[in-house]
Coordinates of C-alpha atoms in Angstrom, one line a residue:
M1 CA 0.0 0.0 0.0
I2 CA 1.2 3.5 -0.9
E3 CA 2.2 5.6 2.2
K4 CA 2.4 9.3 2.0
A5 CA 5.9 10.5 2.9
P6 CA 5.7 12.9 6.0
T7 CA 9.0 14.5 4.9
L8 CA 7.3 15.6 1.6
R9 CA 4.1 17.0 3.2
G10 CA 5.1 20.5 2.1
A11 CA 5.5 19.5 -1.6
T12 CA 2.2 20.9 -2.9
V13 CA 2.6 21.1 -6.7
L14 CA -0.6 19.2 -7.1
G15 CA -2.2 20.4 -3.8
G16 CA -5.9 20.1 -3.8
A17 CA -6.2 18.3 -7.2
T18 CA -7.9 15.1 -8.2
V19 CA -6.8 12.7 -10.9
T20 CA -8.8 10.0 -12.6
I21 CA -7.1 6.6 -13.2
R22 CA -7.4 5.4 -16.8
L23 CA -5.6 2.5 -18.4
H24 CA -4.1 3.1 -21.8
A25 CA -2.9 0.6 -24.4
D26 CA 0.7 0.9 -23.3
S27 CA 0.1 1.1 -19.5
D28 CA -0.5 -1.5 -16.8
L29 CA -1.6 -1.4 -13.1
D30 CA 1.9 -1.4 -11.7
A31 CA 2.9 1.5 -13.9
V32 CA -0.2 3.4 -12.9
L33 CA 0.5 2.8 -9.2
R34 CA 4.0 4.1 -9.5
R35 CA 2.7 7.3 -11.2
I36 CA 0.1 7.7 -8.5
E37 CA 2.7 7.4 -5.8
R38 CA 4.7 10.3 -7.3
Q39 CA 1.5 12.3 -7.6
L40 CA 0.6 11.7 -3.9
R41 CA 4.0 12.9 -2.9
S42 CA 3.3 16.1 -4.7
G43 CA 0.2 16.8 -2.7
L44 CA -2.6 15.2 -4.7
R45 CA -5.9 15.2 -2.8
F46 CA -7.9 12.4 -4.3
I47 CA -7.5 9.5 -6.8
E48 CA -10.7 8.8 -8.7
L49 CA -11.6 5.1 -9.4
R50 CA -14.4 5.1 -12.0
D51 CA -16.2 1.8 -12.5
D52 CA -16.8 2.7 -16.2
L53 CA -13.1 3.0 -16.8
L54 CA -11.9 0.1 -14.7
D55 CA -13.4 -3.4 -14.1
D56 CA -14.1 -4.6 -10.6
E57 CA -10.9 -6.6 -10.3
Q58 CA -8.8 -3.6 -11.2
L59 CA -10.8 -1.4 -8.8
L60 CA -10.2 -3.8 -5.9
W61 CA -6.5 -4.2 -6.8
L62 CA -5.9 -0.5 -6.8
A63 CA -8.0 0.2 -3.8
A64 CA -6.0 -2.2 -1.7
R65 CA -2.9 -0.2 -2.5
L66 CA -4.1 3.4 -2.3
P67 CA -4.4 5.4 0.9
S68 CA -7.9 5.0 2.3
D69 CA -8.5 8.7 2.9
Q70 CA -7.7 9.6 -0.7
R71 CA -9.9 7.0 -2.5
L72 CA -12.8 8.4 -4.6
L73 CA -15.0 5.7 -6.0
S74 CA -17.3 7.0 -8.8
L75 CA -20.3 4.8 -9.9
R76 CA -21.0 5.3 -13.5
R77 CA -21.8 1.8 -14.8
R78 CA -25.1 0.0 -14.9
S79 CA -24.5 -3.5 -13.6
N80 CA -26.2 -6.5 -12.0
R81 CA -23.3 -6.9 -9.5
D82 CA -23.6 -6.4 -5.8
T83 CA -22.6 -2.7 -5.8
L84 CA -22.9 -2.4 -2.0
A85 CA -20.4 -5.2 -1.6
L86 CA -18.0 -3.4 -4.0
I87 CA -18.4 -0.2 -2.0
E88 CA -17.6 -2.0 1.2
S89 CA -14.6 -3.6 -0.3
V90 CA -13.2 -0.4 -1.7
R91 CA -14.2 1.6 1.4
P92 CA -13.7 5.0 -0.3
A93 CA -13.3 8.3 1.5
L94 CA -15.7 9.8 -1.1
L95 CA -18.4 8.0 -3.0
D96 CA -19.7 9.7 -6.2
Y97 CA -23.0 8.4 -7.6
A98 CA -24.1 9.6 -11.1
L99 CA -27.7 10.5 -11.0
E100 CA -28.0 9.5 -14.7
L101 CA -28.1 5.9 -13.4
G102 CA -31.6 6.7 -12.1
R103 CA -33.4 6.0 -8.9
T104 CA -32.0 2.7 -7.9
P105 CA -31.9 0.8 -4.6
I106 CA -28.3 1.8 -4.3
L107 CA -29.2 5.5 -4.5
D108 CA -32.0 5.0 -1.9
A109 CA -29.5 3.2 0.4
L110 CA -27.0 6.1 0.0
C111 CA -29.6 8.7 0.7
T112 CA -30.9 7.0 3.9
S113 CA -27.7 5.6 5.4
I114 CA -24.6 7.8 5.3
E115 CA -21.7 6.1 7.2
P116 CA -19.3 8.3 9.2
H117 CA -16.3 7.0 7.2
R118 CA -17.6 8.2 3.9
H119 CA -19.0 11.3 2.2
V120 CA -21.6 10.7 -0.5
I121 CA -21.6 12.9 -3.6
L122 CA -24.5 12.9 -6.0
S123 CA -23.4 14.1 -9.4
T124 CA -25.2 15.2 -12.6
H125 CA -23.6 15.5 -16.0
T126 CA -26.5 16.3 -18.4
R127 CA -28.6 19.4 -18.9
T128 CA -32.4 19.1 -18.6
P129 CA -34.0 20.3 -21.9
Q130 CA -36.1 23.4 -21.8
E131 CA -34.9 24.3 -18.2
S132 CA -32.6 27.0 -17.2
L133 CA -29.4 26.1 -15.4
T134 CA -30.6 27.9 -12.2
A135 CA -33.9 25.9 -12.2
Q136 CA -32.1 22.6 -12.7
L137 CA -29.6 23.3 -9.9
D138 CA -32.3 24.5 -7.5
R139 CA -34.3 21.4 -8.2
L140 CA -31.3 19.3 -7.5
S141 CA -30.7 21.0 -4.1
Q142 CA -34.4 20.5 -3.1
A143 CA -34.5 16.9 -4.2
Y144 CA -31.4 15.8 -2.1
P145 CA -31.0 17.6 1.2
S146 CA -27.9 17.9 3.3
P147 CA -25.5 16.3 4.3
L148 CA -25.4 14.8 0.7
L149 CA -22.9 16.7 -1.4
L150 CA -23.9 17.8 -4.9
K151 CA -21.7 18.0 -7.9
A152 CA -22.8 19.6 -11.2
A153 CA -20.4 18.9 -14.1
L154 CA -22.6 20.4 -16.7
P155 CA -22.2 21.9 -20.2
I156 CA -22.3 25.7 -20.0
Q157 CA -23.2 28.0 -22.8
S158 CA -22.1 31.4 -21.7
L159 CA -20.5 33.6 -19.0
A160 CA -24.1 34.3 -17.8
E161 CA -24.7 30.6 -17.2
L162 CA -21.3 30.3 -15.5
W163 CA -22.4 33.1 -13.1
E164 CA -25.6 31.1 -12.4
G165 CA -23.6 28.1 -11.5
H166 CA -21.2 30.2 -9.4
L167 CA -24.1 31.7 -7.4
W168 CA -25.4 28.2 -6.7
H169 CA -22.0 27.2 -5.5
L170 CA -21.9 30.2 -3.1
Q171 CA -25.2 29.2 -1.6
S172 CA -23.4 26.3 0.1
P173 CA -19.7 26.3 -0.8
Q174 CA -19.0 23.1 1.1
R175 CA -22.0 21.2 -0.4
H176 CA -22.5 22.6 -3.9
L177 CA -19.7 21.8 -6.4
I178 CA -19.9 23.3 -9.9
L179 CA -17.4 22.1 -12.5
P180 CA -18.4 23.9 -15.8
I181 CA -17.8 22.3 -19.2
S182 CA -17.9 24.5 -22.2
A183 CA -20.7 23.4 -24.4
D184 CA -18.8 24.2 -27.6
G185 CA -15.8 22.0 -26.6
S186 CA -13.4 25.0 -26.5
G187 CA -12.4 24.6 -22.9
R188 CA -13.1 28.3 -22.3
F189 CA -14.3 27.8 -18.7
R190 CA -11.0 26.2 -17.6
F191 CA -10.2 29.6 -16.1
Y192 CA -13.0 29.1 -13.6
R193 CA -11.6 25.8 -12.4
L194 CA -8.2 27.3 -12.1
L195 CA -9.5 30.3 -10.3
Q196 CA -11.3 28.2 -7.7
G197 CA -8.3 25.8 -7.4
E198 CA -8.1 23.8 -4.2
S199 CA -11.0 25.7 -2.7
L200 CA -13.2 23.1 -4.5
L201 CA -13.4 19.7 -2.9
L202 CA -12.9 18.1 -6.3
N203 CA -11.0 19.8 -9.1
F204 CA -9.8 17.3 -11.7
L205 CA -6.6 17.6 -13.7
R206 CA -6.6 16.7 -17.4
D207 CA -5.3 13.3 -18.6
E208 CA -2.6 14.4 -21.1
D209 CA -2.5 11.0 -22.7
A210 CA -6.2 11.0 -23.5
P211 CA -7.8 14.4 -22.7
L212 CA -11.6 14.2 -22.6
I213 CA -12.6 17.5 -21.0
P214 CA -10.6 20.6 -22.3
D215 CA -12.0 22.6 -19.3
Q216 CA -9.9 20.5 -16.9
P217 CA -6.6 22.3 -16.1
T218 CA -3.2 20.8 -17.2
W219 CA -0.7 20.0 -14.5
E220 CA 1.5 22.9 -15.6
E221 CA -1.4 25.3 -15.3
W222 CA -2.3 24.0 -11.9
K223 CA 1.3 24.3 -10.7
T224 CA 1.5 27.9 -11.9
R225 CA -1.9 28.9 -10.4
H226 CA -1.0 27.5 -7.0
A227 CA 2.2 29.6 -6.8
V228 CA -0.4 32.2 -5.7
P229 CA -1.9 31.6 -2.2
M230 CA -5.6 31.1 -2.0
P231 CA -7.5 33.8 0.0
Q232 CA -9.5 32.8 3.0
K233 CA -12.9 33.8 1.4
P234 CA -14.3 34.7 -2.0
P235 CA -14.1 36.5 -4.3
I236 CA -10.7 35.4 -5.4
P237 CA -8.8 38.4 -7.0
F238 CA -7.3 37.7 -10.4
A239 CA -5.9 39.3 -13.5
A240 CA -6.7 38.1 -17.0
I241 CA -6.2 38.3 -20.8
L242 CA -9.6 38.9 -22.4
G243 CA -10.2 38.2 -26.1
D244 CA -11.0 35.6 -28.7
P245 CA -8.8 33.7 -29.3
V246 CA -6.5 33.8 -26.2
E247 CA -5.0 30.3 -26.0
H248 CA -1.9 31.4 -27.9
S249 CA -1.4 34.4 -25.6
R250 CA 1.8 34.7 -23.6
T251 CA 0.4 37.5 -21.4
P252 CA -0.1 35.2 -18.4
A253 CA 3.4 33.9 -18.5
H254 CA 4.8 37.4 -19.0
H255 CA 2.9 39.0 -16.1
Q256 CA 2.5 36.1 -13.7
D257 CA 5.4 37.1 -11.4
F258 CA 4.2 40.7 -11.1
F259 CA 0.6 39.7 -10.3
A260 CA 1.7 36.8 -8.0
K261 CA 3.2 39.5 -5.7
L262 CA -0.3 41.0 -5.5
G263 CA -1.9 37.7 -4.8
M264 CA -3.5 37.3 -8.2
P265 CA -3.3 34.4 -10.7
V266 CA -3.3 35.5 -14.4
L267 CA -5.9 33.6 -16.4
K268 CA -6.9 33.3 -20.1
I269 CA -10.6 34.1 -20.7
K270 CA -12.1 33.7 -24.1
I271 CA -15.1 36.0 -24.7
P272 CA -16.8 35.5 -28.0
E273 CA -17.7 38.8 -29.7
E274 CA -21.4 38.1 -29.7
E275 CA -21.3 37.8 -25.9
T276 CA -20.1 41.4 -25.5
R277 CA -23.5 42.5 -26.6
S278 CA -24.7 41.7 -23.1
S279 CA -24.0 44.4 -20.5
A280 CA -23.5 41.7 -17.9
V281 CA -20.0 40.5 -19.1
L282 CA -17.9 42.9 -17.1
P283 CA -20.1 42.8 -13.9
I284 CA -19.8 39.0 -14.0
L285 CA -16.1 39.1 -14.3
R286 CA -15.8 41.6 -11.5
G287 CA -18.1 39.5 -9.4
L288 CA -15.8 36.5 -9.9
G289 CA -12.9 38.7 -8.8
L290 CA -11.4 40.4 -11.9
R291 CA -9.0 43.2 -10.8
A292 CA -6.9 43.8 -13.9
A293 CA -6.9 42.7 -17.6
A294 CA -5.1 43.0 -20.8
V295 CA -7.7 43.2 -23.6
T296 CA -7.0 41.9 -27.1
S297 CA -8.9 41.6 -30.4
P298 CA -11.8 41.7 -31.0
L299 CA -12.7 43.3 -27.7
K300 CA -10.7 46.5 -27.8
P301 CA -13.6 48.7 -28.9
W302 CA -15.9 46.9 -26.4
L303 CA -13.5 47.9 -23.6
Y304 CA -13.7 51.6 -24.5
Q305 CA -17.5 51.4 -24.7
V306 CA -18.1 49.5 -21.5
I307 CA -15.8 51.9 -19.5
R308 CA -17.7 54.9 -20.8
E309 CA -21.1 53.3 -20.1
S310 CA -20.2 52.2 -16.6
G311 CA -19.1 55.7 -15.6
G312 CA -15.4 54.6 -15.4
R313 CA -12.4 56.7 -16.2
W314 CA -10.5 56.6 -19.5
E315 CA -6.8 57.5 -19.3
S316 CA -5.0 58.6 -22.4
A317 CA -1.5 56.9 -22.6
S318 CA -1.0 57.7 -26.3
S319 CA -1.0 60.9 -28.5
D320 CA -4.0 62.5 -30.0
S321 CA -3.0 61.1 -33.4
D322 CA -3.8 57.6 -32.3
E323 CA -7.1 56.0 -33.2
A324 CA -9.7 56.7 -30.4
G325 CA -12.5 54.4 -29.2
A326 CA -10.4 51.3 -28.4
G327 CA -8.3 50.1 -25.5
N328 CA -6.1 47.3 -24.3
T329 CA -5.8 47.7 -20.6
L330 CA -8.3 47.5 -17.7
A331 CA -7.8 48.1 -14.0
V332 CA -10.3 48.0 -11.1
T333 CA -9.5 50.2 -8.1
P334 CA -10.1 49.1 -4.5
L335 CA -13.2 51.2 -4.6
G336 CA -14.5 49.5 -7.7
T337 CA -13.8 52.3 -10.2
L338 CA -13.0 51.0 -13.7
I339 CA -10.0 52.6 -15.4
G340 CA -9.2 51.9 -19.1
T341 CA -6.5 52.9 -21.5
S342 CA -4.7 52.0 -24.7
T343 CA -1.0 51.5 -24.7
D344 CA -0.9 50.3 -28.3
G345 CA 0.2 53.6 -29.9
V346 CA 2.9 54.5 -27.4
G347 CA 4.1 50.9 -27.3
L348 CA 4.4 50.6 -31.1
R349 CA 6.2 53.9 -31.3
T350 CA 8.6 52.9 -28.5
A351 CA 9.3 49.6 -30.2
W352 CA 9.9 51.3 -33.6
Q353 CA 12.3 53.9 -32.1
S354 CA 14.2 51.0 -30.6
V355 CA 14.4 49.3 -34.0
L356 CA 15.6 52.6 -35.6
R357 CA 18.4 52.8 -33.0
Q358 CA 19.5 49.2 -33.4
H359 CA 19.3 48.9 -37.1
A360 CA 19.9 52.5 -38.4
P361 CA 22.6 51.4 -41.0
L362 CA 20.3 48.8 -42.5
L363 CA 17.1 50.9 -42.5
G364 CA 18.6 54.0 -44.0
P365 CA 17.6 57.7 -43.5
D366 CA 13.9 57.4 -44.3
P367 CA 12.6 54.0 -43.2
R368 CA 9.0 52.9 -43.6
L369 CA 7.0 50.7 -41.2
A370 CA 4.4 48.0 -42.0
V371 CA 2.5 46.0 -39.4
F372 CA 0.8 42.7 -40.2
G373 CA -1.7 40.6 -38.2
G374 CA -3.0 40.7 -34.7
G375 CA -5.5 43.5 -35.4
G376 CA -2.5 45.9 -35.5

């Protein structure tokens, strides 16, 4: 059985994270166990054993070798087996029952007899047609009272729906767990999972060998985010790059050290242009904890407009010859005042002057400048 090394208790690279065990074509149980051991020594919180990814023999073999207080058994498979006997053999610290399995005798047993050694999580993974996210989550809360924990790993369409899920989480942070999944498959709500970090009881890392959910953070993203301490209570302050697309952006890597000193992770947030037609986008981001942002295409005109409409302050960092009505920088003061500006003009001129100094012999006395791509 794997034992956690006391001397490595401070190693928290994976602190607060959960990983799901999957067997690939070129892996075996011994290799999986060795990998899990390394992860546990790096602060991993839970190891998920899913009965739709592992057969019962594999589940029992792994459970016998994993720390009892870090076993998460997830029931996803319809089966004629004695599920209660399996649960008693695995003896998980957490038991996750997928509500998509229906109202079974197992569910009734879990709802009426919660043993002290185990927390029971009821999870849902599908949206109810013709029902708002808020209505579905409220119905879930009413149907299954405390102390049962509730997990909603649901497809989310927009920032507005993400906010609905977040408000549901805040109603009972220890009981309501929201794990958003972008309905378009883009992974655009990964920023929320990174922002919440270890404050969520379960926060799954992506399986790089066979990624299924792009909204799950990578190990490297998790490590970088957790270089910033978590605050004691929400909202969690953060900085961001806002635009579409943003996955290619190096802004988070470039600015992470600066904002880490202020207690803020730097996150990538994709905002489709059609979503900016809603006046709620910036209030939602501020409600989640946004304190500063770099803004890229196609949102630069939107930033100027939203600053003006919200009664914020626009600062001019460029000359009067620069194009007006667009910006690339947002800050929120401690009093909540929005400040926006554009550094594109002054930045471009500064860079060009540097080029002139460095390459004057090559460029000649009357150089010309052309800019391609990036909305420049």
